Amino acid sequence: MFITLGVFLVALTVVVNVGWIVINWRRVAPLIFGVIFWFDHRRTIGEYRFSGARIRRNEQQDSFLNAVTHELKTPIASIRMYLETLESRHLDEPQRREFYRIMLEDTDRLLGTVSRC
């Protein structure tokens, strides 16, 4: 919808601007204003064209940040859960060691994610 609206508005401004220049080709002042507005119109079209690229780049950055945030939060939540379990319950030694092993793996995963960024 936005592309269609943009194309329509660009076409409309081209028609109006060219019509203005054609109608006023004998009078100097309106012709000069028409030519100035024509060049300004071309600059506006260029900005409109590049705004789509900026929007796509911003979406990619947001997606990247969301993925990195998720990759950082998951091991932190896991480590916290195991620490809360260790703190609140009495566990036998093999189960404690298993929890420590899992927390160390999550810490390694977290460090790997941070070092890649």
Short mmCIF file of N, CA and C in Angstrom, two decimals:
data_model
loop_
_atom_site.label_atom_id
_atom_site.label_comp_id
_atom_site.label_asym_id
_atom_site.label_seq_id
_atom_site.Cartn_x
_atom_site.Cartn_y
_atom_site.Cartn_z
N MET A 1 0.82 -1.19 0.00
CA MET A 1 0.00 0.00 0.00
C MET A 1 0.87 1.27 0.00
N PHE A 2 1.94 1.25 0.83
CA PHE A 2 2.79 2.43 0.90
C PHE A 2 3.55 2.65 -0.40
N ILE A 3 3.93 1.56 -1.05
CA ILE A 3 4.64 1.70 -2.33
C ILE A 3 3.70 2.29 -3.37
N THR A 4 2.47 1.81 -3.42
CA THR A 4 1.48 2.33 -4.37
C THR A 4 1.21 3.80 -4.10
N LEU A 5 1.03 4.16 -2.84
CA LEU A 5 0.81 5.56 -2.49
C LEU A 5 2.01 6.41 -2.87
N GLY A 6 3.22 5.92 -2.61
CA GLY A 6 4.42 6.65 -2.97
C GLY A 6 4.54 6.87 -4.46
N VAL A 7 4.26 5.83 -5.25
CA VAL A 7 4.33 5.94 -6.71
C VAL A 7 3.29 6.94 -7.20
N PHE A 8 2.08 6.87 -6.63
CA PHE A 8 1.02 7.81 -7.03
C PHE A 8 1.42 9.25 -6.73
N LEU A 9 1.95 9.49 -5.55
CA LEU A 9 2.34 10.85 -5.17
C LEU A 9 3.50 11.37 -6.02
N VAL A 10 4.45 10.50 -6.32
CA VAL A 10 5.56 10.90 -7.18
C VAL A 10 5.04 11.26 -8.57
N ALA A 11 4.18 10.43 -9.11
CA ALA A 11 3.62 10.70 -10.44
C ALA A 11 2.82 12.00 -10.43
N LEU A 12 2.05 12.21 -9.39
CA LEU A 12 1.26 13.44 -9.29
C LEU A 12 2.15 14.67 -9.22
N THR A 13 3.20 14.62 -8.43
CA THR A 13 4.08 15.78 -8.34
C THR A 13 4.83 16.02 -9.65
N VAL A 14 5.21 14.96 -10.35
CA VAL A 14 5.87 15.13 -11.65
C VAL A 14 4.92 15.81 -12.63
N VAL A 15 3.66 15.34 -12.68
CA VAL A 15 2.68 15.93 -13.60
C VAL A 15 2.44 17.40 -13.26
N VAL A 16 2.25 17.70 -11.99
CA VAL A 16 2.00 19.09 -11.59
C VAL A 16 3.23 19.96 -11.89
N ASN A 17 4.40 19.47 -11.58
CA ASN A 17 5.61 20.28 -11.79
C ASN A 17 5.88 20.50 -13.27
N VAL A 18 5.79 19.45 -14.07
CA VAL A 18 6.02 19.59 -15.52
C VAL A 18 4.94 20.47 -16.13
N GLY A 19 3.70 20.30 -15.66
CA GLY A 19 2.62 21.17 -16.16
C GLY A 19 2.88 22.62 -15.84
N TRP A 20 3.35 22.89 -14.64
CA TRP A 20 3.68 24.26 -14.24
C TRP A 20 4.76 24.84 -15.16
N ILE A 21 5.80 24.06 -15.44
CA ILE A 21 6.89 24.54 -16.30
C ILE A 21 6.37 24.78 -17.72
N VAL A 22 5.55 23.87 -18.23
CA VAL A 22 5.03 24.02 -19.60
C VAL A 22 4.11 25.23 -19.70
N ILE A 23 3.24 25.40 -18.71
CA ILE A 23 2.30 26.52 -18.75
C ILE A 23 3.04 27.86 -18.64
N ASN A 24 4.08 27.91 -17.85
CA ASN A 24 4.77 29.18 -17.58
C ASN A 24 6.09 29.30 -18.32
N TRP A 25 6.22 28.68 -19.47
CA TRP A 25 7.52 28.69 -20.14
C TRP A 25 7.87 30.07 -20.70
N ARG A 26 6.88 30.95 -20.87
CA ARG A 26 7.16 32.29 -21.41
C ARG A 26 7.45 33.30 -20.32
N ARG A 27 7.02 33.04 -19.09
CA ARG A 27 7.27 33.98 -17.99
C ARG A 27 8.48 33.51 -17.20
N VAL A 28 9.40 34.38 -16.94
CA VAL A 28 10.69 34.01 -16.36
C VAL A 28 10.57 33.57 -14.90
N ALA A 29 9.94 34.38 -14.07
CA ALA A 29 9.90 34.09 -12.63
C ALA A 29 9.19 32.75 -12.33
N PRO A 30 7.98 32.52 -12.85
CA PRO A 30 7.35 31.22 -12.57
C PRO A 30 8.13 30.05 -13.16
N LEU A 31 8.78 30.27 -14.29
CA LEU A 31 9.58 29.20 -14.88
C LEU A 31 10.76 28.85 -13.98
N ILE A 32 11.41 29.87 -13.44
CA ILE A 32 12.55 29.63 -12.54
C ILE A 32 12.08 28.87 -11.29
N PHE A 33 10.95 29.32 -10.72
CA PHE A 33 10.41 28.61 -9.55
C PHE A 33 10.07 27.16 -9.89
N GLY A 34 9.52 26.93 -11.06
CA GLY A 34 9.19 25.56 -11.49
C GLY A 34 10.43 24.69 -11.61
N VAL A 35 11.49 25.24 -12.18
CA VAL A 35 12.73 24.48 -12.32
C VAL A 35 13.35 24.20 -10.95
N ILE A 36 13.34 25.20 -10.06
CA ILE A 36 13.86 24.99 -8.70
C ILE A 36 13.07 23.89 -7.99
N PHE A 37 11.75 23.97 -8.07
CA PHE A 37 10.93 22.93 -7.43
C PHE A 37 11.14 21.57 -8.07
N TRP A 38 11.44 21.53 -9.36
CA TRP A 38 11.71 20.26 -10.03
C TRP A 38 12.94 19.58 -9.41
N PHE A 39 14.01 20.36 -9.20
CA PHE A 39 15.21 19.79 -8.61
C PHE A 39 14.97 19.39 -7.14
N ASP A 40 14.19 20.18 -6.42
CA ASP A 40 13.83 19.83 -5.05
C ASP A 40 13.00 18.55 -5.04
N HIS A 41 12.11 18.40 -6.00
CA HIS A 41 11.28 17.20 -6.13
C HIS A 41 12.16 15.96 -6.35
N ARG A 42 13.17 16.09 -7.20
CA ARG A 42 14.07 14.96 -7.45
C ARG A 42 14.82 14.57 -6.18
N ARG A 43 15.23 15.54 -5.36
CA ARG A 43 15.90 15.25 -4.10
C ARG A 43 14.96 14.52 -3.15
N THR A 44 13.71 14.94 -3.11
CA THR A 44 12.72 14.30 -2.24
C THR A 44 12.49 12.84 -2.65
N ILE A 45 12.45 12.59 -3.96
CA ILE A 45 12.28 11.21 -4.44
C ILE A 45 13.47 10.37 -4.01
N GLY A 46 14.66 10.92 -4.11
CA GLY A 46 15.86 10.18 -3.68
C GLY A 46 15.82 9.86 -2.20
N GLU A 47 15.37 10.80 -1.38
CA GLU A 47 15.26 10.54 0.05
C GLU A 47 14.21 9.48 0.33
N TYR A 48 13.09 9.52 -0.38
CA TYR A 48 12.04 8.52 -0.21
C TYR A 48 12.57 7.13 -0.58
N ARG A 49 13.35 7.06 -1.64
CA ARG A 49 13.89 5.78 -2.08
C ARG A 49 14.84 5.20 -1.04
N PHE A 50 15.68 6.04 -0.45
CA PHE A 50 16.64 5.56 0.54
C PHE A 50 16.02 5.31 1.90
N SER A 51 14.85 5.87 2.16
CA SER A 51 14.20 5.63 3.45
C SER A 51 13.81 4.16 3.59
N GLY A 52 13.46 3.50 2.51
CA GLY A 52 13.14 2.07 2.55
C GLY A 52 14.35 1.25 2.98
N ALA A 53 15.53 1.62 2.49
CA ALA A 53 16.75 0.92 2.89
C ALA A 53 17.04 1.14 4.37
N ARG A 54 16.80 2.36 4.85
CA ARG A 54 17.00 2.64 6.28
C ARG A 54 16.05 1.83 7.14
N ILE A 55 14.81 1.71 6.71
CA ILE A 55 13.83 0.94 7.47
C ILE A 55 14.24 -0.52 7.54
N ARG A 56 14.67 -1.08 6.42
CA ARG A 56 15.12 -2.48 6.40
C ARG A 56 16.34 -2.67 7.30
N ARG A 57 17.27 -1.74 7.26
CA ARG A 57 18.46 -1.84 8.12
C ARG A 57 18.08 -1.78 9.60
N ASN A 58 17.16 -0.90 9.95
CA ASN A 58 16.72 -0.81 11.34
C ASN A 58 16.02 -2.09 11.79
N GLU A 59 15.23 -2.70 10.90
CA GLU A 59 14.57 -3.96 11.23
C GLU A 59 15.60 -5.07 11.44
N GLN A 60 16.64 -5.10 10.62
CA GLN A 60 17.70 -6.09 10.79
C GLN A 60 18.43 -5.88 12.11
N GLN A 61 18.68 -4.63 12.47
CA GLN A 61 19.35 -4.36 13.74
C GLN A 61 18.48 -4.78 14.91
N ASP A 62 17.19 -4.50 14.84
CA ASP A 62 16.27 -4.92 15.91
C ASP A 62 16.24 -6.43 16.03
N SER A 63 16.20 -7.12 14.90
CA SER A 63 16.19 -8.58 14.91
C SER A 63 17.47 -9.13 15.52
N PHE A 64 18.60 -8.54 15.16
CA PHE A 64 19.87 -8.98 15.72
C PHE A 64 19.91 -8.77 17.23
N LEU A 65 19.48 -7.60 17.68
CA LEU A 65 19.48 -7.32 19.12
C LEU A 65 18.55 -8.26 19.88
N ASN A 66 17.40 -8.56 19.30
CA ASN A 66 16.48 -9.51 19.94
C ASN A 66 17.11 -10.89 20.05
N ALA A 67 17.79 -11.33 19.01
CA ALA A 67 18.42 -12.65 19.04
C ALA A 67 19.55 -12.69 20.07
N VAL A 68 20.37 -11.65 20.12
CA VAL A 68 21.47 -11.62 21.08
C VAL A 68 20.93 -11.55 22.50
N THR A 69 19.89 -10.74 22.71
CA THR A 69 19.29 -10.66 24.04
C THR A 69 18.77 -12.01 24.48
N HIS A 70 18.11 -12.71 23.58
CA HIS A 70 17.60 -14.04 23.92
C HIS A 70 18.75 -14.98 24.27
N GLU A 71 19.81 -14.94 23.47
CA GLU A 71 20.95 -15.82 23.72
C GLU A 71 21.65 -15.50 25.04
N LEU A 72 21.56 -14.27 25.50
CA LEU A 72 22.16 -13.90 26.78
C LEU A 72 21.25 -14.23 27.96
N LYS A 73 19.95 -14.04 27.77
CA LYS A 73 19.01 -14.26 28.88
C LYS A 73 18.82 -15.73 29.21
N THR A 74 18.88 -16.60 28.23
CA THR A 74 18.61 -18.02 28.47
C THR A 74 19.61 -18.64 29.45
N PRO A 75 20.93 -18.54 29.24
CA PRO A 75 21.84 -19.12 30.22
C PRO A 75 21.78 -18.44 31.58
N ILE A 76 21.52 -17.14 31.60
CA ILE A 76 21.42 -16.44 32.88
C ILE A 76 20.23 -16.97 33.67
N ALA A 77 19.11 -17.15 33.02
CA ALA A 77 17.92 -17.69 33.70
C ALA A 77 18.18 -19.11 34.19
N SER A 78 18.87 -19.91 33.40
CA SER A 78 19.19 -21.28 33.80
C SER A 78 20.10 -21.30 35.03
N ILE A 79 21.14 -20.50 35.02
CA ILE A 79 22.07 -20.43 36.15
C ILE A 79 21.33 -19.97 37.41
N ARG A 80 20.49 -18.96 37.25
CA ARG A 80 19.72 -18.46 38.40
C ARG A 80 18.81 -19.54 38.96
N MET A 81 18.14 -20.28 38.10
CA MET A 81 17.25 -21.34 38.56
C MET A 81 18.02 -22.39 39.36
N TYR A 82 19.17 -22.82 38.86
CA TYR A 82 19.95 -23.82 39.57
C TYR A 82 20.49 -23.28 40.89
N LEU A 83 20.91 -22.01 40.92
CA LEU A 83 21.38 -21.42 42.17
C LEU A 83 20.26 -21.30 43.20
N GLU A 84 19.08 -20.92 42.77
CA GLU A 84 17.94 -20.85 43.69
C GLU A 84 17.58 -22.23 44.23
N THR A 85 17.68 -23.24 43.36
CA THR A 85 17.40 -24.60 43.81
C THR A 85 18.45 -25.05 44.83
N LEU A 86 19.71 -24.77 44.56
CA LEU A 86 20.78 -25.14 45.49
C LEU A 86 20.60 -24.42 46.84
N GLU A 87 20.13 -23.20 46.78
CA GLU A 87 19.97 -22.42 48.01
C GLU A 87 18.77 -22.88 48.83
N SER A 88 17.69 -23.25 48.16
CA SER A 88 16.45 -23.53 48.88
C SER A 88 16.28 -24.99 49.30
N ARG A 89 17.00 -25.91 48.68
CA ARG A 89 16.80 -27.33 48.98
C ARG A 89 18.10 -28.00 49.38
N HIS A 90 17.95 -29.03 50.17
CA HIS A 90 19.11 -29.85 50.52
C HIS A 90 19.21 -30.97 49.49
N LEU A 91 20.32 -31.00 48.75
CA LEU A 91 20.51 -31.98 47.67
C LEU A 91 21.70 -32.86 48.00
N ASP A 92 21.63 -34.11 47.52
CA ASP A 92 22.78 -35.00 47.73
C ASP A 92 23.93 -34.57 46.81
N GLU A 93 25.12 -35.07 47.09
CA GLU A 93 26.33 -34.62 46.40
C GLU A 93 26.32 -34.86 44.89
N PRO A 94 25.88 -36.03 44.38
CA PRO A 94 25.86 -36.21 42.91
C PRO A 94 24.94 -35.21 42.20
N GLN A 95 23.82 -34.90 42.80
CA GLN A 95 22.90 -33.95 42.19
C GLN A 95 23.48 -32.53 42.22
N ARG A 96 24.16 -32.19 43.31
CA ARG A 96 24.83 -30.89 43.41
C ARG A 96 25.89 -30.76 42.32
N ARG A 97 26.67 -31.80 42.13
CA ARG A 97 27.72 -31.77 41.10
C ARG A 97 27.11 -31.61 39.69
N GLU A 98 25.99 -32.29 39.48
CA GLU A 98 25.30 -32.16 38.19
C GLU A 98 24.85 -30.71 37.97
N PHE A 99 24.31 -30.10 39.01
CA PHE A 99 23.89 -28.69 38.91
C PHE A 99 25.09 -27.79 38.61
N TYR A 100 26.19 -28.01 39.30
CA TYR A 100 27.40 -27.22 39.06
C TYR A 100 27.90 -27.40 37.63
N ARG A 101 27.85 -28.64 37.13
CA ARG A 101 28.29 -28.91 35.76
C ARG A 101 27.42 -28.15 34.76
N ILE A 102 26.11 -28.20 34.98
CA ILE A 102 25.19 -27.51 34.07
C ILE A 102 25.42 -26.00 34.12
N MET A 103 25.62 -25.46 35.30
CA MET A 103 25.87 -24.02 35.42
C MET A 103 27.18 -23.63 34.74
N LEU A 104 28.20 -24.48 34.86
CA LEU A 104 29.46 -24.18 34.16
C LEU A 104 29.27 -24.21 32.65
N GLU A 105 28.49 -25.17 32.15
CA GLU A 105 28.21 -25.23 30.71
C GLU A 105 27.46 -23.98 30.26
N ASP A 106 26.48 -23.55 31.07
CA ASP A 106 25.74 -22.33 30.72
C ASP A 106 26.65 -21.10 30.76
N THR A 107 27.58 -21.07 31.70
CA THR A 107 28.53 -19.97 31.77
C THR A 107 29.44 -19.97 30.54
N ASP A 108 29.88 -21.14 30.12
CA ASP A 108 30.71 -21.23 28.90
C ASP A 108 29.91 -20.77 27.68
N ARG A 109 28.66 -21.17 27.61
CA ARG A 109 27.81 -20.76 26.50
C ARG A 109 27.62 -19.24 26.50
N LEU A 110 27.42 -18.67 27.68
CA LEU A 110 27.27 -17.23 27.80
C LEU A 110 28.54 -16.50 27.38
N LEU A 111 29.68 -16.99 27.82
CA LEU A 111 30.95 -16.38 27.42
C LEU A 111 31.18 -16.51 25.92
N GLY A 112 30.79 -17.65 25.34
CA GLY A 112 30.92 -17.82 23.89
C GLY A 112 30.07 -16.83 23.12
N THR A 113 28.86 -16.61 23.61
CA THR A 113 27.96 -15.63 22.95
C THR A 113 28.54 -14.23 23.04
N VAL A 114 29.04 -13.87 24.21
CA VAL A 114 29.59 -12.53 24.40
C VAL A 114 30.86 -12.34 23.55
N SER A 115 31.68 -13.35 23.46
CA SER A 115 32.93 -13.21 22.67
C SER A 115 32.65 -13.14 21.17
N ARG A 116 31.56 -13.73 20.69
CA ARG A 116 31.20 -13.64 19.27
C ARG A 116 30.70 -12.26 18.90
N CYS A 117 30.09 -11.57 19.86
CA CYS A 117 29.53 -10.22 19.59
C CYS A 117 30.64 -9.24 19.69
#
